[in-house]
Short mmCIF file of C-alpha atoms and ligand atoms in Angstrom, two decimals:
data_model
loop_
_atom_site.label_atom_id
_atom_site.label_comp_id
_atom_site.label_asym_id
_atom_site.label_seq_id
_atom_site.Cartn_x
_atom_site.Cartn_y
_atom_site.Cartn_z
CA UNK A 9 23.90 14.93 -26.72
CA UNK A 10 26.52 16.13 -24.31
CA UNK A 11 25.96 15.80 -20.30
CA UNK A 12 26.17 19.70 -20.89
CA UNK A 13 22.99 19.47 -23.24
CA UNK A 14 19.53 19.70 -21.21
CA UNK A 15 17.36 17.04 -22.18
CA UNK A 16 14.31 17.70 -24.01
CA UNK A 17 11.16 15.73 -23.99
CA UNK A 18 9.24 14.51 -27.13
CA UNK A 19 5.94 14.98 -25.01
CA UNK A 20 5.71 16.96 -21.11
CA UNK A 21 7.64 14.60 -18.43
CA UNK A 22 4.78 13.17 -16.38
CA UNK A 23 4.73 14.70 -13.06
CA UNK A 24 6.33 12.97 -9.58
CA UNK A 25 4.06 11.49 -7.36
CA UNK A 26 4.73 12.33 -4.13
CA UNK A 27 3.18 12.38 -0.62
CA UNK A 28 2.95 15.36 1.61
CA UNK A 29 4.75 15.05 5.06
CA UNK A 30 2.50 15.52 7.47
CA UNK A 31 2.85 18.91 9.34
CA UNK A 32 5.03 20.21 6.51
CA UNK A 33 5.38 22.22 3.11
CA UNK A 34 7.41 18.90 2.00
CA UNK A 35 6.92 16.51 0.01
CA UNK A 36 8.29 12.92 0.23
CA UNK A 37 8.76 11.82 -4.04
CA UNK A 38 7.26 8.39 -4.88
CA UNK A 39 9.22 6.24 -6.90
CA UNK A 40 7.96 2.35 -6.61
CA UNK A 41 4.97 0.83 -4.49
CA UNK A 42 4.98 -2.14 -3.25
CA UNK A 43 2.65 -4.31 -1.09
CA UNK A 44 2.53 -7.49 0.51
CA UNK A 45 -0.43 -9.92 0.18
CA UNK A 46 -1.65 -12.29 2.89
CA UNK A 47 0.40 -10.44 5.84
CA UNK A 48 -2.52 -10.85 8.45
CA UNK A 49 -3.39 -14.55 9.42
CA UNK A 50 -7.05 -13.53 9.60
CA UNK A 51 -7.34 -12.06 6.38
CA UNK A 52 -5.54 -15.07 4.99
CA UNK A 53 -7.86 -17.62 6.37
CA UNK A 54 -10.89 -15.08 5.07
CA UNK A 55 -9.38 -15.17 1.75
CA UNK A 56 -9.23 -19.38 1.43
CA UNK A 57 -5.52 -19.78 2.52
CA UNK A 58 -3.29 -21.56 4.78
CA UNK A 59 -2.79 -18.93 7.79
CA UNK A 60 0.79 -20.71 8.11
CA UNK A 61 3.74 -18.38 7.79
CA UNK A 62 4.58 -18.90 3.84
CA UNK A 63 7.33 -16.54 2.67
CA UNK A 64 5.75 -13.36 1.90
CA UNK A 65 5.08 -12.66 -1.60
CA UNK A 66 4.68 -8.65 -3.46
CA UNK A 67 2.62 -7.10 -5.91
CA UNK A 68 2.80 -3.54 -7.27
CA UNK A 69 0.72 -0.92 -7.87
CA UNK A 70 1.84 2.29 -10.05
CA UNK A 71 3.19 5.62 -8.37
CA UNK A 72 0.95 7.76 -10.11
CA UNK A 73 -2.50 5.01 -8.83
CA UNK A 74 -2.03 7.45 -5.31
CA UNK A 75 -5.39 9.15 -4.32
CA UNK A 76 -4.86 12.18 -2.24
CA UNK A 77 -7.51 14.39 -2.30
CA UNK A 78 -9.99 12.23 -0.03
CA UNK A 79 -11.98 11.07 -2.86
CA UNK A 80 -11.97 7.32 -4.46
CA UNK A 81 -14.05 7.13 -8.02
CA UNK A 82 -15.35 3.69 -8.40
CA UNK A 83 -13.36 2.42 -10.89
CA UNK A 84 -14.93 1.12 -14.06
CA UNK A 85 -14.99 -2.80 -15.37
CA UNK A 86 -15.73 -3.97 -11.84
CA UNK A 87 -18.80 -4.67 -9.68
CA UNK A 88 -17.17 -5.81 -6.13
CA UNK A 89 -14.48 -3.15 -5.26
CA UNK A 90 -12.74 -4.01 -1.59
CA UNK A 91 -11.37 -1.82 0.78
CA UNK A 92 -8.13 -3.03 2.29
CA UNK A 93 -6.96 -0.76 5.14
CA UNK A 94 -2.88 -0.53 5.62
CA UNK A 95 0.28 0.41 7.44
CA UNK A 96 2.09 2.24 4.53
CA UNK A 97 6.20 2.63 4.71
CA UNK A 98 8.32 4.56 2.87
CA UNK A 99 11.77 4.23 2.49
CA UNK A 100 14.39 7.04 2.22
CA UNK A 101 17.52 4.79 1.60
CA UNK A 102 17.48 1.68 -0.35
CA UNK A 103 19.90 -1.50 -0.97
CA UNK A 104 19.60 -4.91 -1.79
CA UNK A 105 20.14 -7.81 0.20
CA UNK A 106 19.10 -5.48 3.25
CA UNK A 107 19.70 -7.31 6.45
CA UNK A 108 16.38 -7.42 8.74
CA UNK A 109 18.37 -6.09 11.91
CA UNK A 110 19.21 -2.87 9.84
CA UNK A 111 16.07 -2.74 7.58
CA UNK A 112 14.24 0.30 10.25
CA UNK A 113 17.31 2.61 9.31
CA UNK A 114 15.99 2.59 5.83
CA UNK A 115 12.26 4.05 6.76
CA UNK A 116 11.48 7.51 6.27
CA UNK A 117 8.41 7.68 7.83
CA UNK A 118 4.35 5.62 7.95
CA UNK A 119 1.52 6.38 6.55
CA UNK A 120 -2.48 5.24 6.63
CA UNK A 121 -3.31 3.85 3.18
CA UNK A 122 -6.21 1.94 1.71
CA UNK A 123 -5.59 -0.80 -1.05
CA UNK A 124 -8.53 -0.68 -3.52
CA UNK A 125 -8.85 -4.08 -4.86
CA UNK A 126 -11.37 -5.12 -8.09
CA UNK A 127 -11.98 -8.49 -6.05
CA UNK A 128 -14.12 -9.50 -8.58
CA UNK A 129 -11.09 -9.33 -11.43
CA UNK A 130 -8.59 -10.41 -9.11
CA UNK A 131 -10.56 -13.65 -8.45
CA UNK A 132 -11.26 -13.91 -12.27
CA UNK A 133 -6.89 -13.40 -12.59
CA UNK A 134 -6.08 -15.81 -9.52
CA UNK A 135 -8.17 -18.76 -11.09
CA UNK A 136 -6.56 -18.11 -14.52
CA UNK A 137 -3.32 -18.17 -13.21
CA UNK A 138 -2.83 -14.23 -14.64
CA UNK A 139 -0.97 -11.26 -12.70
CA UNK A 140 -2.79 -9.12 -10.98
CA UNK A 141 -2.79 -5.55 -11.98
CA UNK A 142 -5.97 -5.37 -13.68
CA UNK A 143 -7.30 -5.73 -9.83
CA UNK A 144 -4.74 -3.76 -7.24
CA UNK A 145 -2.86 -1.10 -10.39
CA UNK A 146 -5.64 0.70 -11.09
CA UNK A 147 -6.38 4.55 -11.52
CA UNK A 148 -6.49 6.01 -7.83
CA UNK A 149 -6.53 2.38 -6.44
CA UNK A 150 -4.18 3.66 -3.33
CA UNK A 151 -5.59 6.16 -1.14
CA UNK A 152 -3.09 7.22 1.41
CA UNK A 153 -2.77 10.37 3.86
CA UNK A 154 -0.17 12.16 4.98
CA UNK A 155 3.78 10.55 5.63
CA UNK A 156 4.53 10.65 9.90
CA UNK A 157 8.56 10.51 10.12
CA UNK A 158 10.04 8.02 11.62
CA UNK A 159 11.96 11.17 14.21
CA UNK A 160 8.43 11.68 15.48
CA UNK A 161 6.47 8.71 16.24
CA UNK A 162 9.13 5.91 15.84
CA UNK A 163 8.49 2.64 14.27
CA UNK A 164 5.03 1.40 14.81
CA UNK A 165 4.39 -2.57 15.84
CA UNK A 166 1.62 -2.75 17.95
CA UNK A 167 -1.66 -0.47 17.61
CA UNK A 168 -4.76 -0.91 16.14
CA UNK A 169 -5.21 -0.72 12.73
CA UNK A 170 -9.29 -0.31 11.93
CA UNK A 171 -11.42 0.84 8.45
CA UNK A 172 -14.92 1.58 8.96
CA UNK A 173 -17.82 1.87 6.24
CA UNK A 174 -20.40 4.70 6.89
CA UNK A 175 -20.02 4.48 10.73
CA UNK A 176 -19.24 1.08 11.03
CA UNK A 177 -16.72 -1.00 12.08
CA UNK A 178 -15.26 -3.16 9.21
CA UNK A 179 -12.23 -4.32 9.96
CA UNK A 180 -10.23 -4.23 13.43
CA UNK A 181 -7.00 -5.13 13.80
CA UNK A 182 -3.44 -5.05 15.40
CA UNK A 183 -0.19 -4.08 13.81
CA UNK A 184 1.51 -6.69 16.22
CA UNK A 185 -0.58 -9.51 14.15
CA UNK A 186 1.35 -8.45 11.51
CA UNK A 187 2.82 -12.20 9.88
CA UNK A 188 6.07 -10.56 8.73
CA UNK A 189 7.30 -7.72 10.38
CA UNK A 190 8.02 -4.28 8.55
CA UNK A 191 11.92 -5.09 8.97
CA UNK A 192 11.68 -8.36 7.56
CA UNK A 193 9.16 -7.48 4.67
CA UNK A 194 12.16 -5.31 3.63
CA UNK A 195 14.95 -8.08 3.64
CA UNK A 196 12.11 -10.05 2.15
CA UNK A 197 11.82 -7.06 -0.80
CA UNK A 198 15.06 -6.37 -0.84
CA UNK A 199 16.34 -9.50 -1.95
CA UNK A 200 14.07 -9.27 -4.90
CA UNK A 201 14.88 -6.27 -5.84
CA UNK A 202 16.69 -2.89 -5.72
CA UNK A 203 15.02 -0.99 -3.22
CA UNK A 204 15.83 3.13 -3.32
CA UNK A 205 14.60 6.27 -1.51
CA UNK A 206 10.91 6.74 -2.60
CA UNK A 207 9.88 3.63 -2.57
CA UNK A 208 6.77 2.87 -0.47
CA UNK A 209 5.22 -0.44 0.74
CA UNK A 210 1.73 -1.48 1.41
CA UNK A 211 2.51 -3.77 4.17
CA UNK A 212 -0.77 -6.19 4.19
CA UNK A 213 -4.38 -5.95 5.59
CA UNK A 214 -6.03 -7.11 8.75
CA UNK A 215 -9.23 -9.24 8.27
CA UNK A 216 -12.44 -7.70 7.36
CA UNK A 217 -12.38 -6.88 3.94
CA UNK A 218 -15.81 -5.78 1.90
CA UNK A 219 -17.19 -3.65 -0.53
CA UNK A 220 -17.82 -0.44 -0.94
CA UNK A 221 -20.47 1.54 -2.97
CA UNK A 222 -20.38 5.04 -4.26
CA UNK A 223 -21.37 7.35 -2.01
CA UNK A 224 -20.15 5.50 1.07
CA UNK A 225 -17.56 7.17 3.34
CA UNK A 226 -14.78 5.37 5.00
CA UNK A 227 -12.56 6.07 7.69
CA UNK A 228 -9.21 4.21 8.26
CA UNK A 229 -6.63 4.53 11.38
CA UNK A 230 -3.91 3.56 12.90
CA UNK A 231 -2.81 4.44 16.53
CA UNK A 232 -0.01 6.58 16.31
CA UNK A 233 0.35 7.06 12.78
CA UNK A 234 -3.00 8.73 12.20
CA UNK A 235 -6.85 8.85 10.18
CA UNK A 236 -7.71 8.81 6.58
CA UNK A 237 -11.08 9.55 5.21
CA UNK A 238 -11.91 8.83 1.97
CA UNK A 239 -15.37 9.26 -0.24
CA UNK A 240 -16.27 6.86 -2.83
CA UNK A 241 -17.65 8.71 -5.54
MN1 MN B 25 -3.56 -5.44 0.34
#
């Protein structure tokens, strides 16, 4: 096959994820997600660890686990599923080695996203000593609304960030409590791996976490980045 030759496909090419910009017909294509564990000393210490500042450490979830439509379907093989409310980033350039006084020039934009967590299986996986997809990778695991550019509200680092259950408040927080800072989660990232345009971050929870049940609705926000509301169905 010649770079003249268009490539065919044994089976359709799934399609891109992508988020829409908010305010736009755009879309902003998702390539990786990332997300930080442990990023709020609160939600450490509720979780059984060490609220000291430990280097931050990643999981992933899967581009195509993004729930858009305002609807979360309890997930099967799981009986305590958490809400986790967070400051989403996405990048539009990427790099490695990316220095934390130049990491902001690398944002696109923020989002309000929620990461679903099968607590129960993650526990089961975290006493094992096993990974942790089976808990955070799951179908439709990452709720997430609309993508704010960075040209129109800035970079966000102080502001609450709440979730609330059927009316009420669940967790309450502040993106200034925020252990590492979105430029140096990216430095952090970045010297783990090759970071590139489309790439979004999950960038930690405040404390608060609990269950939800099917039919419950839940609200997230951040100031100046905006509202999510999602149905568990
Ligand atoms: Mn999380």
């Amino acid at each position: 096959m010649t770079s003249e030759t268009p490539a065919t496909y044994v089976i359709p090419p799934p399609p891109v994820p992508a988020l829409p910009v908010r305010g736009t017909d755009s879309l902003f294509p998702v390539r990786r997600i990332y997300c930080v564990g442990r990023n709020y000393a609160a939600h450490a210490v509720e979780m059984g660890h060490d609220p000291d500042k430990e280097a931050p450490f990643f999981f992933q979830k899967n581009p195509d686990n993004l729930a858009l439509d305002g609807t979360f379907p309890y997930p099967d093989a799981s009986s305590d599923v958490h809400h986790e409310v967070e400051l989403v980033v996405a990048l539009h350039k990427g790099g490695k080695a990316i220095p934390v006084e130049s990491a902001l020039a690398h944002v696109y934009g923020y989002a309000v996203g929620i990461d679903m967590t099968r607590r129960d299986l993650q526990a089961e996986a975290k006493k094992a000593g096993r990974p942790w997809e089976v808990a955070k990778a799951f179908e439709r695991s990452a709720p997430c609304g609309p993508l704010i550019p960075a040209t129109e509200i800035g970079h966000p680092d102080a502001g609450a960030i709440t979730l609330s259950v059927n009316g009420e408040m669940r967790q309450s927080g502040d993106l200034n409590q925020l252990i590492w800072k979105v430029p140096e989660v990216i430095a952090h990232l970045s010297a783990l791996f090759t970071l590139a345009p489309g790439d979004l971050i999950f960038s930690g929870t405040p404390s608060g976490v609990g269950p939800v049940q099917r039919g419950d609705s839940v609200d997230a926000h951040i100031d100046g980045v905006g509202a999510l509301g999602v149905k568990v169905v």
